[in-house]
Tab-separated table of C-alpha atoms and ligand atoms in Angstrom:
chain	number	residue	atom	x	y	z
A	772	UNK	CA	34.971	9.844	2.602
A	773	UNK	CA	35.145	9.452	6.367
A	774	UNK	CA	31.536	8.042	7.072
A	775	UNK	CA	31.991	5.193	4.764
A	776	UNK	CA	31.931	1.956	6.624
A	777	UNK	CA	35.796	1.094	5.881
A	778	UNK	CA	34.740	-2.451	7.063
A	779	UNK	CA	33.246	-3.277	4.303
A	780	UNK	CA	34.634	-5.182	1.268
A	781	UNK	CA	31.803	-4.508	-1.315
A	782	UNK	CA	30.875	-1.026	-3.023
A	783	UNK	CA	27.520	-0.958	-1.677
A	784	UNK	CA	26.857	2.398	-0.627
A	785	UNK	CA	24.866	3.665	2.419
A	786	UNK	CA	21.434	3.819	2.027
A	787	UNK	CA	19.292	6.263	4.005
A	788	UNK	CA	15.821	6.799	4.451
A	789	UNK	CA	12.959	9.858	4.731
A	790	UNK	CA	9.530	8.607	4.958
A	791	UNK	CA	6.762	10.733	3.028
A	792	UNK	CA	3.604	10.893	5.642
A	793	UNK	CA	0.190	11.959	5.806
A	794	UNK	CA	-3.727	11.044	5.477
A	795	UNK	CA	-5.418	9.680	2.402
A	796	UNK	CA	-5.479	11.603	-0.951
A	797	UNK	CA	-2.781	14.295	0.485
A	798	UNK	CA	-0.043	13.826	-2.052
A	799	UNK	CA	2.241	11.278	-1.185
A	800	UNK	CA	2.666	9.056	-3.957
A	801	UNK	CA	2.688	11.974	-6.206
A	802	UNK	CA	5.733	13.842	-4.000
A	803	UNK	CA	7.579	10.513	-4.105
A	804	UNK	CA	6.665	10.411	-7.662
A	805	UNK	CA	8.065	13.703	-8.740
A	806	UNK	CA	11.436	13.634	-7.126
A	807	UNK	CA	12.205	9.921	-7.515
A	808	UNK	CA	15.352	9.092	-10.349
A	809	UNK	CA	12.842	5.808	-10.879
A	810	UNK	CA	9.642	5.177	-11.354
A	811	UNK	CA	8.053	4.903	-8.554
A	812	UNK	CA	8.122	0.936	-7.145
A	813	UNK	CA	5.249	-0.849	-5.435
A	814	UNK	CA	5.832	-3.419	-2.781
A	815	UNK	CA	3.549	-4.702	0.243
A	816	UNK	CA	3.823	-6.378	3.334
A	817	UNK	CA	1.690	-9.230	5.382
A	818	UNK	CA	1.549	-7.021	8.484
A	819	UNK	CA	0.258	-10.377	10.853
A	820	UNK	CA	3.700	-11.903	9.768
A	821	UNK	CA	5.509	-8.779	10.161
A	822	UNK	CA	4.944	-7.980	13.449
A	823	UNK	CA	4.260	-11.337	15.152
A	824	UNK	CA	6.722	-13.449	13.486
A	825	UNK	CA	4.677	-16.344	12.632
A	826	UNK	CA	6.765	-19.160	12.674
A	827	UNK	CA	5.010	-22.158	11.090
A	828	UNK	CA	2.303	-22.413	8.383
A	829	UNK	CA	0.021	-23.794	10.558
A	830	UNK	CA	-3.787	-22.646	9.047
A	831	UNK	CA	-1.791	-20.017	7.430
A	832	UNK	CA	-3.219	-22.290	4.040
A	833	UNK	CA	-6.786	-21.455	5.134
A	834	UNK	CA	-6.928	-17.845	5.413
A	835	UNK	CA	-5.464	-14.569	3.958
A	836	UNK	CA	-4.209	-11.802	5.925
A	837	UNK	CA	-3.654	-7.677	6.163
A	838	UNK	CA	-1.697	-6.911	3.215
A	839	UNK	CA	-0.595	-3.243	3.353
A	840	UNK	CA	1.559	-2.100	0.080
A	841	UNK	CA	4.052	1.063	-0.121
A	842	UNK	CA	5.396	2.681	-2.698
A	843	UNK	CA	8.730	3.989	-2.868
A	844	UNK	CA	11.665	6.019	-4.913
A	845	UNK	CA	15.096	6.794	-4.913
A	846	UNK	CA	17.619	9.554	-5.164
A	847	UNK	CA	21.390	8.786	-5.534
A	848	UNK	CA	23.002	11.081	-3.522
A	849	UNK	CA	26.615	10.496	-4.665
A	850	UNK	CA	28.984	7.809	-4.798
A	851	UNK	CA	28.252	6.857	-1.557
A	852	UNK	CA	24.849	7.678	-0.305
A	853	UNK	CA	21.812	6.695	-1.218
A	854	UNK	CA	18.032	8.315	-0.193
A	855	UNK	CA	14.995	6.008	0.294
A	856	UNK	CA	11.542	8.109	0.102
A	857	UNK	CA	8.639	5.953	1.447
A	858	UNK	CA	5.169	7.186	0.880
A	859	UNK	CA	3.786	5.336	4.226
A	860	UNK	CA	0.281	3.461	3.822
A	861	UNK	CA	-2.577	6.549	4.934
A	862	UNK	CA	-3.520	3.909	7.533
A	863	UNK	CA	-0.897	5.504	10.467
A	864	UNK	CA	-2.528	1.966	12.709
A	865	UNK	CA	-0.385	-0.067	10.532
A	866	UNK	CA	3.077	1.664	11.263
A	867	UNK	CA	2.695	0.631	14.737
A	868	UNK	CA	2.817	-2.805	13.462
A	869	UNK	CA	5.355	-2.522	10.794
A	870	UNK	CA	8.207	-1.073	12.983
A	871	UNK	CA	10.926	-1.821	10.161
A	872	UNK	CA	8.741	1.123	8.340
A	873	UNK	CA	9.349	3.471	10.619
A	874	UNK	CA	12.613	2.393	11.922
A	875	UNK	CA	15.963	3.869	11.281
A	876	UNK	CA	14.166	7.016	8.909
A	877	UNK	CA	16.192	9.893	9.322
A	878	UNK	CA	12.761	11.780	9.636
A	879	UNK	CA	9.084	12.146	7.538
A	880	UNK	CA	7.281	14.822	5.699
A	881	UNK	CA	3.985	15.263	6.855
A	882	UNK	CA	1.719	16.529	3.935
A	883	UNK	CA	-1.972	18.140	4.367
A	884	UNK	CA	-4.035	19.281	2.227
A	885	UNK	CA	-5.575	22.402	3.840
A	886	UNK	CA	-9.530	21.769	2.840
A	887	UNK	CA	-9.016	18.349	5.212
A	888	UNK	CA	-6.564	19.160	7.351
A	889	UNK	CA	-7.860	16.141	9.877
A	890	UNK	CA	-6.797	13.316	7.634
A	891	UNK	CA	-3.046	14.431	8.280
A	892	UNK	CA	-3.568	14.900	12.083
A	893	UNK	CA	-2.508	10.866	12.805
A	894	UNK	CA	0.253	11.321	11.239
A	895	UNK	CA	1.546	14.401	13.289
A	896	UNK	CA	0.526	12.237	16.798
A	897	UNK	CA	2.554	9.077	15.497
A	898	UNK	CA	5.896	11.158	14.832
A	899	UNK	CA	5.733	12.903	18.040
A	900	UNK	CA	5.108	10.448	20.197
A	901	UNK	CA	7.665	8.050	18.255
A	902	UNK	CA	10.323	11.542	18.617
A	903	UNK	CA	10.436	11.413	15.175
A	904	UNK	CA	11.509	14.427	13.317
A	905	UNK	CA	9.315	15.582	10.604
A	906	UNK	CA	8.329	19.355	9.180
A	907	UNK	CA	4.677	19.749	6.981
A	908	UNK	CA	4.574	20.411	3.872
A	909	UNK	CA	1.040	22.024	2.674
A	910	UNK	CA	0.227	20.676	-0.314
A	911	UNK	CA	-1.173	23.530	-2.638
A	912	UNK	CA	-3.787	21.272	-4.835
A	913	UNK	CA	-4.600	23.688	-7.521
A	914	UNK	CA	-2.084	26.149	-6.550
A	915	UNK	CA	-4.501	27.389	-3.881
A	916	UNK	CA	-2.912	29.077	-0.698
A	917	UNK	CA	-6.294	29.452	1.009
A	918	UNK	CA	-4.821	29.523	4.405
A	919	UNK	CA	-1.916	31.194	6.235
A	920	UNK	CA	0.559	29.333	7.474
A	921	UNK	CA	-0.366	30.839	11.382
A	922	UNK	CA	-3.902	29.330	10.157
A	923	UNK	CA	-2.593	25.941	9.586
A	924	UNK	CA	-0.183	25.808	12.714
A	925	UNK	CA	-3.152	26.787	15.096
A	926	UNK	CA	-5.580	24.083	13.341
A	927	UNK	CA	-2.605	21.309	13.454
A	928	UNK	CA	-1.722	22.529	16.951
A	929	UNK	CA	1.792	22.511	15.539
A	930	UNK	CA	5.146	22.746	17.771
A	931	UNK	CA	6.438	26.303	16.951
A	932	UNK	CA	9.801	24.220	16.149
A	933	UNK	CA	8.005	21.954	13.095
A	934	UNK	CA	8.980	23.962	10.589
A	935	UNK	CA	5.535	24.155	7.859
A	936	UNK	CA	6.629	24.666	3.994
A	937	UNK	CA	3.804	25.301	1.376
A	938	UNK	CA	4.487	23.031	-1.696
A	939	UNK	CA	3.191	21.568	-4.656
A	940	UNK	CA	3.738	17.594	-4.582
A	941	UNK	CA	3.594	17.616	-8.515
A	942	UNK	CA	6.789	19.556	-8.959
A	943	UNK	CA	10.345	17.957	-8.624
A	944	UNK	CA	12.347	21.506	-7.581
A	945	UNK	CA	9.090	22.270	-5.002
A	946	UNK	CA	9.335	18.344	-3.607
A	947	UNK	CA	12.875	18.790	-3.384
A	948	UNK	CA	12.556	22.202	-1.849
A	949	UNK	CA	10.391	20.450	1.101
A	950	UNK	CA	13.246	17.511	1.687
A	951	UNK	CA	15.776	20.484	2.116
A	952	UNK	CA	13.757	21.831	4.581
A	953	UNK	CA	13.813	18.999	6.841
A	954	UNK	CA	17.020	18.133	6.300
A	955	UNK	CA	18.258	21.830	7.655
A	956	UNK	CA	15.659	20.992	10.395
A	957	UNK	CA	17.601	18.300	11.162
A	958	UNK	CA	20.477	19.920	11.055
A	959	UNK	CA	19.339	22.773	13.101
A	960	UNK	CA	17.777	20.061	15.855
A	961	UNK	CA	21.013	18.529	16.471
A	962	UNK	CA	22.362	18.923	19.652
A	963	UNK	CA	25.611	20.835	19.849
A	964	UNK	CA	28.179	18.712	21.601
A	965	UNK	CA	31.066	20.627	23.040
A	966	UNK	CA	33.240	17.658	22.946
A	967	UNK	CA	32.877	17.586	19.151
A	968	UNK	CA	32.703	21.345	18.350
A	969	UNK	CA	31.451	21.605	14.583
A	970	UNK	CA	34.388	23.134	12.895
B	967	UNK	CA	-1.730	11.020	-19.794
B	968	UNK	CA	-2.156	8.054	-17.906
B	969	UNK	CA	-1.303	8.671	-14.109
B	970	UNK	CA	1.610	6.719	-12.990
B	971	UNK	CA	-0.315	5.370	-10.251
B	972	UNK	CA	-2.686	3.584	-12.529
B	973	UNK	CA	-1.961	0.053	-13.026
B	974	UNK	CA	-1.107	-0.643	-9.387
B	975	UNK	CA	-4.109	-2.879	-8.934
B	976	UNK	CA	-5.248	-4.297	-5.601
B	977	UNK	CA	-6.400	-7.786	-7.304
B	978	UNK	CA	-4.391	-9.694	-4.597
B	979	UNK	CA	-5.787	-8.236	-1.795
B	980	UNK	CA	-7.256	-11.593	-0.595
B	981	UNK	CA	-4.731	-13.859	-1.946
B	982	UNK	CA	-4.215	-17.206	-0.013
B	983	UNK	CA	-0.701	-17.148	1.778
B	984	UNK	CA	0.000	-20.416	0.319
B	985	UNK	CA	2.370	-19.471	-2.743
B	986	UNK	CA	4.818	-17.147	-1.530
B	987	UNK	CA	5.216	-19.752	1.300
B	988	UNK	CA	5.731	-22.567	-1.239
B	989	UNK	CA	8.794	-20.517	-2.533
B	990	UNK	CA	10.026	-20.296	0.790
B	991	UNK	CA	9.731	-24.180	1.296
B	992	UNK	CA	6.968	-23.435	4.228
B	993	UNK	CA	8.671	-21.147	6.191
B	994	UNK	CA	6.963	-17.613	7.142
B	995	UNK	CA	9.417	-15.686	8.669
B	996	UNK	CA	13.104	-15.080	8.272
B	997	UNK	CA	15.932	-16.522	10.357
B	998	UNK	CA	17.961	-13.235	10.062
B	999	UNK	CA	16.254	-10.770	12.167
B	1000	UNK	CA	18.906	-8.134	10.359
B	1001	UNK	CA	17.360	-7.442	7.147
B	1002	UNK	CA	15.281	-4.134	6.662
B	1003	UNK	CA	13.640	-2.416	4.066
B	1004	UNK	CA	16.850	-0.563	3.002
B	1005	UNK	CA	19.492	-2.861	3.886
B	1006	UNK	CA	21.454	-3.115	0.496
B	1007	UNK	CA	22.430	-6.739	-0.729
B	1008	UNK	CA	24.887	-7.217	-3.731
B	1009	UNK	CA	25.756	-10.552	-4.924
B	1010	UNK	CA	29.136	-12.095	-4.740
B	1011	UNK	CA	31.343	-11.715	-7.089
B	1012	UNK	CA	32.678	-14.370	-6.889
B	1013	UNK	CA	30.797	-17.698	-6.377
B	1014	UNK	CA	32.718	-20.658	-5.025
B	1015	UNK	CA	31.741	-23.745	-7.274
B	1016	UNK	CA	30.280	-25.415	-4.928
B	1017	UNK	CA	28.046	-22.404	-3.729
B	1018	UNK	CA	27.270	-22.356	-7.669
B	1019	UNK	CA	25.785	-26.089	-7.369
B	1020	UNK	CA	23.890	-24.965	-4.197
B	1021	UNK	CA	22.523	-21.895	-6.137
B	1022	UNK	CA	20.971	-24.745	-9.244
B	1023	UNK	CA	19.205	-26.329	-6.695
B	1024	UNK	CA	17.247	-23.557	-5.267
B	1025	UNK	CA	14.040	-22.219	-6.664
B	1026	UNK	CA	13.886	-19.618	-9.458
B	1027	UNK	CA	13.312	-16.764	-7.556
B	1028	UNK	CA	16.646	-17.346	-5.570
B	1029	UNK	CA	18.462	-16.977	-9.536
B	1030	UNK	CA	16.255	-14.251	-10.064
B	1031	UNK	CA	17.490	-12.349	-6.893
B	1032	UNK	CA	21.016	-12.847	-7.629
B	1033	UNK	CA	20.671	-11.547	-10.817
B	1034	UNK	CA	19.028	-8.909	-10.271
B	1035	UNK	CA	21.828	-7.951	-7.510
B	1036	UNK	CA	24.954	-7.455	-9.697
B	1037	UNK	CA	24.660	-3.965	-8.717
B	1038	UNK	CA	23.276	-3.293	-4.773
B	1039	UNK	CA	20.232	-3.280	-4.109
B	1040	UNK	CA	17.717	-2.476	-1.148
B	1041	UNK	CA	15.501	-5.319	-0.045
B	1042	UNK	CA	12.526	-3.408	-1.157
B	1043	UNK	CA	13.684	-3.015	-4.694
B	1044	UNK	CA	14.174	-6.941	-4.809
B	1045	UNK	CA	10.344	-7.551	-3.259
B	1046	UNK	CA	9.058	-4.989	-5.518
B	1047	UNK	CA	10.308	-6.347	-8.485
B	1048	UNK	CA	10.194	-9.900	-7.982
B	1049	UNK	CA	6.686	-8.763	-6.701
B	1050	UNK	CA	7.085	-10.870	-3.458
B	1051	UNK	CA	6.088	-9.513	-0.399
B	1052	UNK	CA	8.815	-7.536	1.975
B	1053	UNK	CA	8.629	-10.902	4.474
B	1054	UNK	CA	9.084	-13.636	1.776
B	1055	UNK	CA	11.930	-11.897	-0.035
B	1056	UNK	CA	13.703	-11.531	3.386
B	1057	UNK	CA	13.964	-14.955	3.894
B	1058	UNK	CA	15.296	-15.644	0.401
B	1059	UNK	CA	18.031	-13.124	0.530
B	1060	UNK	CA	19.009	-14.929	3.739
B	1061	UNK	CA	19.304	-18.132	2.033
B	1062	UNK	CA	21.563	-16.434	-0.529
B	1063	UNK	CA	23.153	-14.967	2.307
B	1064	UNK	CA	23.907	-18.093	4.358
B	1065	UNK	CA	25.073	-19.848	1.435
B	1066	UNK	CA	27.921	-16.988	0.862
B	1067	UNK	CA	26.237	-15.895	-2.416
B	1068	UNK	CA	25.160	-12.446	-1.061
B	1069	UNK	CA	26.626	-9.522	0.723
B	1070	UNK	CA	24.496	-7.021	3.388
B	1071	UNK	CA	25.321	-3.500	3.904
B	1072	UNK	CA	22.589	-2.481	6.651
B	1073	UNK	CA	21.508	0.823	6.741
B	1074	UNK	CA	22.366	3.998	9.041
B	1075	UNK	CA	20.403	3.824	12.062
B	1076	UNK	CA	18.462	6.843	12.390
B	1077	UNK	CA	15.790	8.091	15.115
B	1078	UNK	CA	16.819	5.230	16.871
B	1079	UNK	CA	17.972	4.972	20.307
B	1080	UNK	CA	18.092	8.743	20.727
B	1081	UNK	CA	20.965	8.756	18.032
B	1082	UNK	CA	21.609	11.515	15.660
B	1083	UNK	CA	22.395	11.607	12.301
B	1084	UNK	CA	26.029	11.807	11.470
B	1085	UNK	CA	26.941	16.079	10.242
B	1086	UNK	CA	29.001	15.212	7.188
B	1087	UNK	CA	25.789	12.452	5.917
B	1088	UNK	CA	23.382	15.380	6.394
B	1089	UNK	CA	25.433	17.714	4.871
B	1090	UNK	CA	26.099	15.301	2.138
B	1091	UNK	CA	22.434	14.614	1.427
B	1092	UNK	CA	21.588	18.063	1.661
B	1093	UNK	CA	24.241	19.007	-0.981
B	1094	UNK	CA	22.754	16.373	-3.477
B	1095	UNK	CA	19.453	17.135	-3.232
B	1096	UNK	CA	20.525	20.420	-4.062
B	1097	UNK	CA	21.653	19.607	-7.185
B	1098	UNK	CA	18.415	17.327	-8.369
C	1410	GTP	N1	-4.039	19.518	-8.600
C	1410	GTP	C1	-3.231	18.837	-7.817
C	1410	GTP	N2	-3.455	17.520	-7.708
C	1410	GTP	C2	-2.643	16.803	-6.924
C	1410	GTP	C3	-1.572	17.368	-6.220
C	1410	GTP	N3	-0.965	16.398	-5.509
C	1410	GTP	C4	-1.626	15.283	-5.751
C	1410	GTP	N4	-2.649	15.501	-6.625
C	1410	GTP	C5	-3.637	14.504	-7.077
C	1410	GTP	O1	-4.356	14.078	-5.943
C	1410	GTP	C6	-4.614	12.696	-5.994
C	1410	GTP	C7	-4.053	12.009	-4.785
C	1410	GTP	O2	-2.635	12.067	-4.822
C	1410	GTP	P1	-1.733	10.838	-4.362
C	1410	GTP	O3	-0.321	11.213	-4.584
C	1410	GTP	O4	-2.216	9.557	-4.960
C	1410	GTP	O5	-2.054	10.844	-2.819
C	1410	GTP	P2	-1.602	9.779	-1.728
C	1410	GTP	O6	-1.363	10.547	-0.483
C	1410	GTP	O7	-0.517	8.930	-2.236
C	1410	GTP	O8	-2.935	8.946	-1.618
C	1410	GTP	P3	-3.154	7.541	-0.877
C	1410	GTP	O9	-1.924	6.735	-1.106
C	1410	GTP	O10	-4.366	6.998	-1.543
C	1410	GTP	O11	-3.385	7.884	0.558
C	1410	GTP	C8	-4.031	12.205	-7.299
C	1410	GTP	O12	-5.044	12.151	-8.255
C	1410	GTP	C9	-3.005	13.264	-7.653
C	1410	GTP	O13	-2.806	13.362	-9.051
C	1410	GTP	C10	-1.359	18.783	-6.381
C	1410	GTP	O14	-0.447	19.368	-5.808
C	1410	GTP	N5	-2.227	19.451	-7.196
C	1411	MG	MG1	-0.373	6.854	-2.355
């Protein structure tokens, strides 16, 4: 296929990434749980190492240091692409610090939880100021639509472009349904280029 | 049912730095700067014999890696089962690397540098999720 790095000698395919956002408690794990072909996996980071680059183990002996874990899944695409989800730490101070987080994702899903919509309003600030792409998904705990979507917008103080899809982080086709939404957002968000007309 | 989530235990919270770093033969941060999260390694398939002498004489978790890379795998796949932070695990894969026992593929570069993603990958991901 034509985006295949022909470069390269090994079958290694081409890994891409979506990051799975929001406060504390909104869902995360449970979305990355439910549309993940694994398991979920668990791994963590030293964040002072991370983003300083500590170069020498100098007192390091002494004293311990942020650890901030992650969990993740996957979805094979095809032969040749394969999706990262990463259900980012609720802590959005440490994704300032962890910039190979954040870096390269091909956008996030912001989930809230619509009795505390405030926990998910960090996450919202960090993607647009990064110029991240993202949509929300409203996680319905308990199947409970208890809001409208205008509702939601107004109290997020959402872009009228972030597209908002009601979900329930439990079910594989609904978790799906929410990645499908921002990848068309995606889609619909990139520029057209009239030296490469889209055939 | 147990929730998946249970297990995952925060007992090492306040773990002393000192082990991982042992591994790592002191050293806290990689010298590749080009290894991310993603970035899928796959070992050689071929080991020159004197690369397989170099591989005895490094530390177990160096073997482990390899093994555990027949098929590719993203750096955070290797940390999270090796249970080694991100950091630590980066600087072992570049030993493999360096020693020609271990092949990068870095990711696409998204939301980077104003770039957008590539039609045909978005279509592509699109049409597999599709089918999940
Ligand atoms: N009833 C119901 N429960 C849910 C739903 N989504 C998540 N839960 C539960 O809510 C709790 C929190 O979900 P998690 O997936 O752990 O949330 P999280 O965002 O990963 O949480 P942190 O990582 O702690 O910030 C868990 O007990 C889930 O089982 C849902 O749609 N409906
Ligand atoms: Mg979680």
């Amino acid at each position: 296929m034509g985006y295949a790095n022909s470069d390269h000698g090994n079958a290694a395919p081409l890994a891409v990434k979506i990051l799975i956002a929001g406060g504390f408690g909104v869902g995360k794990t449970t979305l990355v749980g439910a549309v993940s072909e694994v398991a979920p996996l668990r791994t963590e980071e030293y964040l002072t190492h991370a983003s300083v680059g500590v170069d020498d183990l100098e007192g390091v002996g002494a004293k311990s240091t942020t650890t901030v874990a992650l969990d993740f899944g996957r979805i094979t695409i095809n032969r040749d692409i394969v999706l990262y989800l990463f259900g980012t730490p609720g802590q959005e101070r440490f994704w300032f610090m962890w910039n190979d987080l954040v870096n390269g994702a091909m956008g996030a899903v912001v989930l809230v939880d619509t009795r505390r919509l405030e926990v998910s309003f960090a996450s919202i600030d960090f993607f647009e100021s990064r110029g991240i792409p993202f949509v929300v998904g409203v996680n319905c705990f308990h199947g409970v639509k208890d809001r409208t979507p205008e509702e939601i917008r107004r109290a997020l103080d959402l872009d009228p472009q972030v597209p908002l899809a009601f979900c329930d982080a439990r079910d594989r086709t609904a978790g799906r349904d929410v990645l499908l939404t921002l990848i068309d957002h995606l889609m619909a968000a990139r520029p057209r280029t009239t030296a490469h007309p889209v055939a | 049912m147990k929730h998946w989530t249970e297990g995952f235990e925060d007992d090492d919270a306040d773990e002393p730095l000192v082990r991982p770093y042992t591994i790592t033969g002191g050293r806290t941060a990689p010298e590749r700067d080009d290894l991310t999260l993603i970035t899928l390694v796959t070992a050689a398939s071929e080991v020159s014999s004197e690369a397989g002498r170099a591989l005895r004489r490094m530390q177990p978790e160096h073997r482990t890696i390899f093994a555990l890379c027949k098929r590719p795998l993203a750096v955070a796949e290797v940390a999270s089962a090796l249970n080694l932070p991100v950091s630590v695990t980066k600087i072992l894969i570049g030993d493999l690397i360096e020693a020609g026992q271990m092949r990068a593929r870095p990711p696409l570069a998204f939301a980077q540098a104003g770039g957008f993603p590539d039609m045909a990958i978005l279509e592509a991901v699109r049409d597999g999720l599709r089918k999940l």
